[in-house]
PDB file of C-alpha atoms and ligand atoms in Angstrom:
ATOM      1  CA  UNK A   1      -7.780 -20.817  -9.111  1.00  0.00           C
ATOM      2  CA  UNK A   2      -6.128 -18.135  -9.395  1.00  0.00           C
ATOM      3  CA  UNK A   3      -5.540 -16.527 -12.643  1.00  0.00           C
ATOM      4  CA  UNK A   4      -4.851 -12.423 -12.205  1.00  0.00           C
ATOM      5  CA  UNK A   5      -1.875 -10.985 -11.180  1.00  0.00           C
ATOM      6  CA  UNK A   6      -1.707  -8.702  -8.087  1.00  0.00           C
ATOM      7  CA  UNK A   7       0.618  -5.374  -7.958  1.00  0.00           C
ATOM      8  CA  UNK A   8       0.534  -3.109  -4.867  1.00  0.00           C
ATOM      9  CA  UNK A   9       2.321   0.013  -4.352  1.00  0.00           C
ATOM     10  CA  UNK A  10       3.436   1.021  -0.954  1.00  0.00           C
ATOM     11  CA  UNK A  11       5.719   3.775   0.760  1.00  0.00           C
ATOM     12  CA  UNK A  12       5.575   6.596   3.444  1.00  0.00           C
ATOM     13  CA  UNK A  13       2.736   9.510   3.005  1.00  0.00           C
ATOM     14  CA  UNK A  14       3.499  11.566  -0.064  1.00  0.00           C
ATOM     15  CA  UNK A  15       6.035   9.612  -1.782  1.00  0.00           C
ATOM     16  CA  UNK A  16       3.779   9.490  -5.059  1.00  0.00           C
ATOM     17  CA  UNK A  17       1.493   6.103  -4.682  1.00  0.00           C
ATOM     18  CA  UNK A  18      -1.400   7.701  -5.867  1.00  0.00           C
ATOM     19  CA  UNK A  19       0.076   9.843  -8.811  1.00  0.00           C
ATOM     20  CA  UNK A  20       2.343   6.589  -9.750  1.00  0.00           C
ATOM     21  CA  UNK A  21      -0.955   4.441 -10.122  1.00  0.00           C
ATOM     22  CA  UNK A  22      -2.262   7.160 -11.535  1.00  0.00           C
ATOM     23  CA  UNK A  23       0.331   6.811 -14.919  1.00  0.00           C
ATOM     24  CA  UNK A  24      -0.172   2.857 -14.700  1.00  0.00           C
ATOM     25  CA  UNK A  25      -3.558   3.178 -15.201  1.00  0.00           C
ATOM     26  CA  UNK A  26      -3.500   5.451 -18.028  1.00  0.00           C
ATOM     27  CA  UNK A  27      -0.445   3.218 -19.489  1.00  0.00           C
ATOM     28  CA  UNK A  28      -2.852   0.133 -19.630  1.00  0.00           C
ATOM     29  CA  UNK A  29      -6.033   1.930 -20.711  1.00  0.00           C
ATOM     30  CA  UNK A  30      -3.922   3.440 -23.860  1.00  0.00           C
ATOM     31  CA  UNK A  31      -2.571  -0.348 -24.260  1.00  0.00           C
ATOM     32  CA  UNK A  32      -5.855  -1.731 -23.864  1.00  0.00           C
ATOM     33  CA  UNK A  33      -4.582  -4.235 -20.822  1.00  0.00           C
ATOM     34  CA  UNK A  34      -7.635  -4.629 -18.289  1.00  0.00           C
ATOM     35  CA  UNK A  35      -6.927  -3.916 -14.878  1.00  0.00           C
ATOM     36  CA  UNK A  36      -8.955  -2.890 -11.153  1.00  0.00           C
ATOM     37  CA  UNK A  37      -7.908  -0.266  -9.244  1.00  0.00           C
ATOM     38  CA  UNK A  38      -8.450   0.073  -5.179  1.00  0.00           C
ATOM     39  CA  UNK A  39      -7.009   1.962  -2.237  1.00  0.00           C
ATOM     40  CA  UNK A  40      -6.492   0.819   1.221  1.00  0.00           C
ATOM     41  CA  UNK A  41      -7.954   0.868   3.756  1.00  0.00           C
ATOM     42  CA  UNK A  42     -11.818   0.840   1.921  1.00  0.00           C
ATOM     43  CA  UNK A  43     -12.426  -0.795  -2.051  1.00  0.00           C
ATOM     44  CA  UNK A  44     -16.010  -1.385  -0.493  1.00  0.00           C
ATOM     45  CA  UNK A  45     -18.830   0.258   1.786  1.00  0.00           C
ATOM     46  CA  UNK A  46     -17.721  -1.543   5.008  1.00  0.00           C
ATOM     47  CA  UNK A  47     -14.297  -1.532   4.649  1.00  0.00           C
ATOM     48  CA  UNK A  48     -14.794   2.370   3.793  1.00  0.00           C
ATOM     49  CA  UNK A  49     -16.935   2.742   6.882  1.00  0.00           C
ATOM     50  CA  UNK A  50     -14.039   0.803   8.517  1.00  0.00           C
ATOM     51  CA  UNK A  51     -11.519   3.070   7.340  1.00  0.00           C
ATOM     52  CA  UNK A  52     -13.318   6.636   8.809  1.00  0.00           C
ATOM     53  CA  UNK A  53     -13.278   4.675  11.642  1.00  0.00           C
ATOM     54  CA  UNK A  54      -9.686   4.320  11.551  1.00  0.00           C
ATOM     55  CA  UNK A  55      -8.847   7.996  10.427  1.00  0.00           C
ATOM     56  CA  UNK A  56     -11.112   9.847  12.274  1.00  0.00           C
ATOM     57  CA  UNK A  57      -8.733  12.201  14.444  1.00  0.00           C
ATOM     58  CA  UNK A  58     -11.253  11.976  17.147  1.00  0.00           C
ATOM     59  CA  UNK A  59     -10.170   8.555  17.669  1.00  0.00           C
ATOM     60  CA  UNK A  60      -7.040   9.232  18.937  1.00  0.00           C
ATOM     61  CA  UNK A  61      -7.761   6.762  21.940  1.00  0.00           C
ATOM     62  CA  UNK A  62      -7.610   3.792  20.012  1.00  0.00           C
ATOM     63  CA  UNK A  63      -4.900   1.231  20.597  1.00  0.00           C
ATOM     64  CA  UNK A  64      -2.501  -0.131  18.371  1.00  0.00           C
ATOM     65  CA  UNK A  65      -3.684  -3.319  18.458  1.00  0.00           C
ATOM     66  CA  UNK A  66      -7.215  -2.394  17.791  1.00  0.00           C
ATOM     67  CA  UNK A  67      -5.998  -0.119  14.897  1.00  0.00           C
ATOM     68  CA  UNK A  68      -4.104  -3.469  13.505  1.00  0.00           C
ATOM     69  CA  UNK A  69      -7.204  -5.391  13.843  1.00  0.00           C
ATOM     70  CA  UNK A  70      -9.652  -2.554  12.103  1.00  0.00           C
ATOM     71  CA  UNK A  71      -7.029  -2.750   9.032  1.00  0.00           C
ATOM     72  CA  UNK A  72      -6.645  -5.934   8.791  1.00  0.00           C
ATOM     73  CA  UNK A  73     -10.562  -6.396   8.888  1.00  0.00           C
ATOM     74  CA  UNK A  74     -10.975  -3.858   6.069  1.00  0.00           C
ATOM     75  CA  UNK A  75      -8.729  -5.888   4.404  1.00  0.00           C
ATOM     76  CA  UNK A  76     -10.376  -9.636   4.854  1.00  0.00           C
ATOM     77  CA  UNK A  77     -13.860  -7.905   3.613  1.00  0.00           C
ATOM     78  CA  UNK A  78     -11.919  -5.948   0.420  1.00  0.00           C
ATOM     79  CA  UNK A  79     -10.096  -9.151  -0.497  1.00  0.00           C
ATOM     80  CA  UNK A  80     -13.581 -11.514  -0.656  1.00  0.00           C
ATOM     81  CA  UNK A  81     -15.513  -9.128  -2.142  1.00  0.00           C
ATOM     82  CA  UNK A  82     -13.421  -7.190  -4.676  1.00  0.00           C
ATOM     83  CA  UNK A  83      -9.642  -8.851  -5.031  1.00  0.00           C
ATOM     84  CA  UNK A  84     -10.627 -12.659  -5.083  1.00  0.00           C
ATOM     85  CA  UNK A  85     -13.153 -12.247  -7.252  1.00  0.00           C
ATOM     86  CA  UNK A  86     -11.062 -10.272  -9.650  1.00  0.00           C
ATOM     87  CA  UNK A  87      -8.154 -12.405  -9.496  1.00  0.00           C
ATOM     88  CA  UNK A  88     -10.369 -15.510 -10.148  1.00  0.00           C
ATOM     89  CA  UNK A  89     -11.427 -13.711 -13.349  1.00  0.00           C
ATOM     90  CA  UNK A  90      -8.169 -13.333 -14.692  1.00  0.00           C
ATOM     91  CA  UNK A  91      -8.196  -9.699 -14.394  1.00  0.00           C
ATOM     92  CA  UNK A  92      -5.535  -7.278 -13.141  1.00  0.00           C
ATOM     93  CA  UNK A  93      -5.687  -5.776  -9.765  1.00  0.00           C
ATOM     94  CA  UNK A  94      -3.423  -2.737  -8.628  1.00  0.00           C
ATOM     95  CA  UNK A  95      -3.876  -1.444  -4.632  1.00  0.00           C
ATOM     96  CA  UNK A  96      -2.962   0.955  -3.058  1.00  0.00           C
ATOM     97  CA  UNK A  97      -1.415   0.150   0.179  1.00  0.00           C
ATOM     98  CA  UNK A  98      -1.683  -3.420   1.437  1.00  0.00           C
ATOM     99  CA  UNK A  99      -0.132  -5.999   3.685  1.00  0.00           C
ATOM    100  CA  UNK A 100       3.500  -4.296   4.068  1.00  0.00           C
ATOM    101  CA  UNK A 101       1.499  -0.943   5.231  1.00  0.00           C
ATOM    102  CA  UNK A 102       0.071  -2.704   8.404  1.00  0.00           C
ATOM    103  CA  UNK A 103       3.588  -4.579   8.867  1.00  0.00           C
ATOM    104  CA  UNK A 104       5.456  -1.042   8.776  1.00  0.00           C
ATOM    105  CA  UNK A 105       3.131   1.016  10.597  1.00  0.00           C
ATOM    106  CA  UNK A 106       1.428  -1.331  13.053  1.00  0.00           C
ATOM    107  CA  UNK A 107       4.271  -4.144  13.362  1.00  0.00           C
ATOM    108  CA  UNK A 108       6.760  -1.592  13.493  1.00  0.00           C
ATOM    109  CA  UNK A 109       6.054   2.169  13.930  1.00  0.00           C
ATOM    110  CA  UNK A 110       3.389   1.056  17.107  1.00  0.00           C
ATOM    111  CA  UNK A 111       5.682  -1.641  18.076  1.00  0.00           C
ATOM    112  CA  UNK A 112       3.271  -4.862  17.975  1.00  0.00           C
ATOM    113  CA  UNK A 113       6.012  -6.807  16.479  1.00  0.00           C
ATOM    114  CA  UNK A 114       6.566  -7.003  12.436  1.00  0.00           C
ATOM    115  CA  UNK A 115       6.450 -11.019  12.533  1.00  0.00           C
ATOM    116  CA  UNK A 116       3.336 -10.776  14.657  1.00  0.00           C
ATOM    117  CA  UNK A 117       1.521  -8.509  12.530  1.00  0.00           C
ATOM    118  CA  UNK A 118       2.913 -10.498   9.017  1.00  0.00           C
ATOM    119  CA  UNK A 119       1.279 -14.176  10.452  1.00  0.00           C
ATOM    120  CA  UNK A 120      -2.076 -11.628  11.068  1.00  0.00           C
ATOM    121  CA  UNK A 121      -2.259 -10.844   7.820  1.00  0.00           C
ATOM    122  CA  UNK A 122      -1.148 -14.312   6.131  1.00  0.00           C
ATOM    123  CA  UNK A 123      -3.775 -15.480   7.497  1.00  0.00           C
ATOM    124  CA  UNK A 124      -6.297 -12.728   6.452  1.00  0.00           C
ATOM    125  CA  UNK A 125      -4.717 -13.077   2.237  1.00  0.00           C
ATOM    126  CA  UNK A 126      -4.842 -16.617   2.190  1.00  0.00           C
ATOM    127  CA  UNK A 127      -3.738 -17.306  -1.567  1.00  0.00           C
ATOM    128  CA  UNK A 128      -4.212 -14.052  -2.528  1.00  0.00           C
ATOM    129  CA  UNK A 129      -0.810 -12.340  -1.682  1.00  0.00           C
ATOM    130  CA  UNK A 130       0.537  -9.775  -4.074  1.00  0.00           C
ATOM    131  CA  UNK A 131       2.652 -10.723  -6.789  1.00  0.00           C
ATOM    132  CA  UNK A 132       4.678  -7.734  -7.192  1.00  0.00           C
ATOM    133  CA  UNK A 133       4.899  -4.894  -4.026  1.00  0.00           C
ATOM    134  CA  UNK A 134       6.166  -1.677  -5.621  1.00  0.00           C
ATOM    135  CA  UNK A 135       7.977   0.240  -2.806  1.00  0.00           C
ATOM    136  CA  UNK A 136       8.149   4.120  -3.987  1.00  0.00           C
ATOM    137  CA  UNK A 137      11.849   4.429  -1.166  1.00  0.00           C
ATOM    138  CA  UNK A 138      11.650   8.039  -0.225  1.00  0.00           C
ATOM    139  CA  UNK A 139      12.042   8.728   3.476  1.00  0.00           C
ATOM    140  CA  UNK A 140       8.811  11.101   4.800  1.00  0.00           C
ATOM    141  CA  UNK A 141      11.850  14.042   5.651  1.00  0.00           C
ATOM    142  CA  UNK A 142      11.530  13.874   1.641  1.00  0.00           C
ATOM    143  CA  UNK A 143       8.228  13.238   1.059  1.00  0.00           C
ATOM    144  CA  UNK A 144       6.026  15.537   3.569  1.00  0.00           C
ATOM    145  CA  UNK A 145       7.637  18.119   1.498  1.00  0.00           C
ATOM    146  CA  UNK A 146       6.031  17.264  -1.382  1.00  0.00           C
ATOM    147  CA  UNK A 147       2.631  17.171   0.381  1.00  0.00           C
ATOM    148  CA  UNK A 148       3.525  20.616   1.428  1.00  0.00           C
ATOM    149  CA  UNK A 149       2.325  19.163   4.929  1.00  0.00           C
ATOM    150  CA  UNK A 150       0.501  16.833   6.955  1.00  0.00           C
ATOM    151  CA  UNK A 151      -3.654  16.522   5.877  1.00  0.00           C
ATOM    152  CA  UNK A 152      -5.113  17.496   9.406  1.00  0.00           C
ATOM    153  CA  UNK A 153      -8.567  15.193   8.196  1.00  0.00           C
ATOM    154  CA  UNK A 154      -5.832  11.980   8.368  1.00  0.00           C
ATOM    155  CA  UNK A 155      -5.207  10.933  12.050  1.00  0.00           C
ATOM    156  CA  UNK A 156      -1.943   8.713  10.622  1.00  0.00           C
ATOM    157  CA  UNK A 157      -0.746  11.518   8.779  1.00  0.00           C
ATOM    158  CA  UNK A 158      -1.322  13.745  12.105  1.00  0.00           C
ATOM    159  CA  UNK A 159       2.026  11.737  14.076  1.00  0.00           C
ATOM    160  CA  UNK A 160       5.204  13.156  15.041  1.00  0.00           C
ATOM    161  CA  UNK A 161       8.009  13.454  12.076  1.00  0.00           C
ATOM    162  CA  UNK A 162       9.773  10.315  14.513  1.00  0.00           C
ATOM    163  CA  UNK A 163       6.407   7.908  13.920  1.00  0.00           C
ATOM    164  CA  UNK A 164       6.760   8.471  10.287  1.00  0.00           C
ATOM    165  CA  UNK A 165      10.361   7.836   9.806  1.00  0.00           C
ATOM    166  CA  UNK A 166       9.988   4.575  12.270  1.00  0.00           C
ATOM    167  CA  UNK A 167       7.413   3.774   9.077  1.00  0.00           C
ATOM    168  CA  UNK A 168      10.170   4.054   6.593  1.00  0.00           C
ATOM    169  CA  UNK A 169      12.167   1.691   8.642  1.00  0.00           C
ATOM    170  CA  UNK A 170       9.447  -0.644   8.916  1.00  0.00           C
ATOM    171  CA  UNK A 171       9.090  -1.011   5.369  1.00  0.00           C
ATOM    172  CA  UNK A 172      12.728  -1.476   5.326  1.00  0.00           C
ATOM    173  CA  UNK A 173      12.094  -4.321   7.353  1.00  0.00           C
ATOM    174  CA  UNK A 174       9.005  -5.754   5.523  1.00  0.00           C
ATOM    175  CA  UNK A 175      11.586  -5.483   2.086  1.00  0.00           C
ATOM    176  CA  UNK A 176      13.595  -8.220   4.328  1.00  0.00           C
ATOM    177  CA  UNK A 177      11.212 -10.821   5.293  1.00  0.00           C
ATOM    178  CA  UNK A 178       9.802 -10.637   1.683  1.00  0.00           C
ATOM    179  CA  UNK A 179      13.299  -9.936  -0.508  1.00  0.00           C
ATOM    180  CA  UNK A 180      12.129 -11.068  -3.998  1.00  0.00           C
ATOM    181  CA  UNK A 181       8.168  -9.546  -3.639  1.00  0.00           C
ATOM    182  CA  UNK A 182       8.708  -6.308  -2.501  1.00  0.00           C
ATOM    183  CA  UNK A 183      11.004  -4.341  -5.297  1.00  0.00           C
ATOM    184  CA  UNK A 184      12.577  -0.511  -4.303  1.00  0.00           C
ATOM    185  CA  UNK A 185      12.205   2.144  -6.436  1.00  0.00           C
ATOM    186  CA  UNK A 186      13.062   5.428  -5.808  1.00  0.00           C
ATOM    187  CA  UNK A 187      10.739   8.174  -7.081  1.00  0.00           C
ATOM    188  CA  UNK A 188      13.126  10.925  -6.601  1.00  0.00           C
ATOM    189  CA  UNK A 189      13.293  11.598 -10.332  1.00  0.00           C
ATOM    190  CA  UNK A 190      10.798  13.229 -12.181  1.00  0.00           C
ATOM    191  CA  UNK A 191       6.853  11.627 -11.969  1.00  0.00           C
ATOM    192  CA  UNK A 192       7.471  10.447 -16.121  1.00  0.00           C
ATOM    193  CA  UNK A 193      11.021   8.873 -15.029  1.00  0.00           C
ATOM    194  CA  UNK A 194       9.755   7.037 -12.208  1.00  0.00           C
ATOM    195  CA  UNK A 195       7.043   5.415 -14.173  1.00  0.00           C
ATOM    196  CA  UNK A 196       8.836   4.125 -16.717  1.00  0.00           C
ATOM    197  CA  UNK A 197      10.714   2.505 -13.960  1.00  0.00           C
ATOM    198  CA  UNK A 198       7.545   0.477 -12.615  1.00  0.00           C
ATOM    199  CA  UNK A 199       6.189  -0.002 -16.347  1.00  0.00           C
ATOM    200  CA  UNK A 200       9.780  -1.713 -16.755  1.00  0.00           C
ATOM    201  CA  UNK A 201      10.188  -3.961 -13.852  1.00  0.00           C
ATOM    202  CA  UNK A 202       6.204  -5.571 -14.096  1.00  0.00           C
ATOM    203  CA  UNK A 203       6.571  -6.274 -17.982  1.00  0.00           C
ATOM    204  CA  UNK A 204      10.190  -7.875 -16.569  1.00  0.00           C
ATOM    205  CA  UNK A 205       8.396  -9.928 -14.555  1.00  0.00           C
ATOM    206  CA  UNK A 206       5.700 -10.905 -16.750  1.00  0.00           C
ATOM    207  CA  UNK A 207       2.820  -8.788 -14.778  1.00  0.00           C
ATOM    208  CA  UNK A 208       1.987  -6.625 -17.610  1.00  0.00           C
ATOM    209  CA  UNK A 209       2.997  -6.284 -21.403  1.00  0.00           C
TER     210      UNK A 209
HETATM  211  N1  ATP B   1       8.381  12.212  -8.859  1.00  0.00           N
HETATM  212  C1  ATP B   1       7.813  13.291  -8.298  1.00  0.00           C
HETATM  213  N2  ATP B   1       8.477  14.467  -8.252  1.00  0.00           N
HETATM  214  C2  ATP B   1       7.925  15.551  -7.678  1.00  0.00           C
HETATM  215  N3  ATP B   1       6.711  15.577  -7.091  1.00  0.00           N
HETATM  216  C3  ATP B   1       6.002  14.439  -7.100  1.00  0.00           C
HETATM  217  C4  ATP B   1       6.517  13.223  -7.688  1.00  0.00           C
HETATM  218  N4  ATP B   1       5.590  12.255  -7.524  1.00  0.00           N
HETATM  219  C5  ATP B   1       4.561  12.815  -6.878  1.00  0.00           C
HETATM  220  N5  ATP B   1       4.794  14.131  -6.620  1.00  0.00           N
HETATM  221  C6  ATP B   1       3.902  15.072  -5.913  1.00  0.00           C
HETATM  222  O1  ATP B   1       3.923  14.715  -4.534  1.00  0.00           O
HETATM  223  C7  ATP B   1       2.640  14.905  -3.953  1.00  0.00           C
HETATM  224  C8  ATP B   1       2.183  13.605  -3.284  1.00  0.00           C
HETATM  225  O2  ATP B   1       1.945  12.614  -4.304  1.00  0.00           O
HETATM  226  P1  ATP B   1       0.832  11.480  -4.115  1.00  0.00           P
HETATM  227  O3  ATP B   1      -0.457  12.064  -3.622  1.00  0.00           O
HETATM  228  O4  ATP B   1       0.808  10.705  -5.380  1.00  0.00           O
HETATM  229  O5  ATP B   1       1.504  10.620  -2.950  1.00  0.00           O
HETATM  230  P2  ATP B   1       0.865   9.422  -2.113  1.00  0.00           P
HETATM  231  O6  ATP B   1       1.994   8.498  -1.850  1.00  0.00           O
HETATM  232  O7  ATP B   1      -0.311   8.882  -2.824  1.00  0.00           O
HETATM  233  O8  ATP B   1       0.428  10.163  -0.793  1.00  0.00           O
HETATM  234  P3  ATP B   1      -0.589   9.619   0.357  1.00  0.00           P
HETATM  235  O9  ATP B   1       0.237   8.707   1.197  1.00  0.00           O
HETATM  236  O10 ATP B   1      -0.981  10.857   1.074  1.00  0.00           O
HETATM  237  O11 ATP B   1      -1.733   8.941  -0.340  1.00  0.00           O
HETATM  238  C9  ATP B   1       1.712  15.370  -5.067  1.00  0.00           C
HETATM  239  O12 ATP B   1       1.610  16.777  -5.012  1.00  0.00           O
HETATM  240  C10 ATP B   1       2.433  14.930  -6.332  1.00  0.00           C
HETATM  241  O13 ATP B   1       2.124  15.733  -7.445  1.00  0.00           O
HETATM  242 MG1   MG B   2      -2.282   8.530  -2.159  1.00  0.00          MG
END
């Protein structure tokens, strides 16, 4: 049974996922709440070797679909290993990136179809779907200038300006076909601001205290 809850932050390249996790995680260790922490694509040694694999600039060859498939993959292996067990447990786990990544970039942005690619990955969580998506809603014209650029090591982060805003409105899309999961907030106010905003809205809905 499951007894954790499940929080995963999404949003274009840059937007602040990693520094917003970042503040979580130091607001739970200072109010001694337990939680797990993994990025995706990787969380484990295959799914890691799984996600060079998928970055690797010299694999610009690969097709969308297999790309979809490779994620998704990573994902199955991360979930049995590291999420299930977790959740089982009762503890806490916080992601970066998970389903509604895959639904904007490879459903939509690659154009396999967003209701194709969100029965894929149904089927890959099973039960263990996230309780709470935090969607950091900055659009990458915003949010490759924080970056101060693209990371040439990244082949995603390597597409045209027009890939990465066909992203954005894929995650538009994945906030429709899961309205009361996936929660907007826009991190276009100061880093301390913004977290306050996502401390707010999981102790609302009784993810954290
Ligand atoms: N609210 C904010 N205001 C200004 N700058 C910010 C804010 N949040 C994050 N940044 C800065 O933006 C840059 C990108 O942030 P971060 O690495 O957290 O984004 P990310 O979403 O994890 O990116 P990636 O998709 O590459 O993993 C960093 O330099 C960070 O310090
Ligand atoms: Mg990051």
């Amino acid at each position: 049974m499951i007894k954790g809850k499940f929080i995963t932050f999404e949003g274009c390249e840059g937007v602040g996922k990693s520094t917003q996790i970042r503040m979580l995680k130091e607001y739970l260790k200072t109010t001694n709440q337990e939680a797990i922490f993994i990025r995706e694509p990787g969380g484990n040694s295959i799914s890691e070797k799984i996600r060079e694999l998928i970055l690797d600039p010299a694999n610009s060859s690969m097709t969308s679909m297999c790309e979809a498939m490779l994620y998704s993959s990573a994902r199955s292996q991360l979930i049995e290993q590291v999420i299930a067990p977790a959740l089982d447990n009762g503890t806490t786990v916080i992601c970066d990136r998970f389903i509604d990544s895959t639904i904007a970039y490879q459903g939509y942005a690659r154009g396999l179809g967003v209701q194709k690619i969100k029965l894929m990955n149904e089927l890959v969580c099973g039960d263990y779907m996230p309780d709470l998506t935090i969607f950091l809603d900055l659009p990458p014209s915003d949010s490759f200038k924080r970056k101060g650029g693209h990371d040439k090591s990244d082949r995603m982060e390597l597409e045209s300006i027009e890939f990465h805003n066909d992203v954005y409105s894929g995650y538009i899309e994945a906030t429709k076909l899961y309205p009361t999961r996936i929660v907007r907030i826009s991190p276009r106010g100061s880093k301390s601001d913004t977290a306050s905003a996502i401390i707010k809205t999981l102790q609302a809905r009784g993810l954290i205290q």
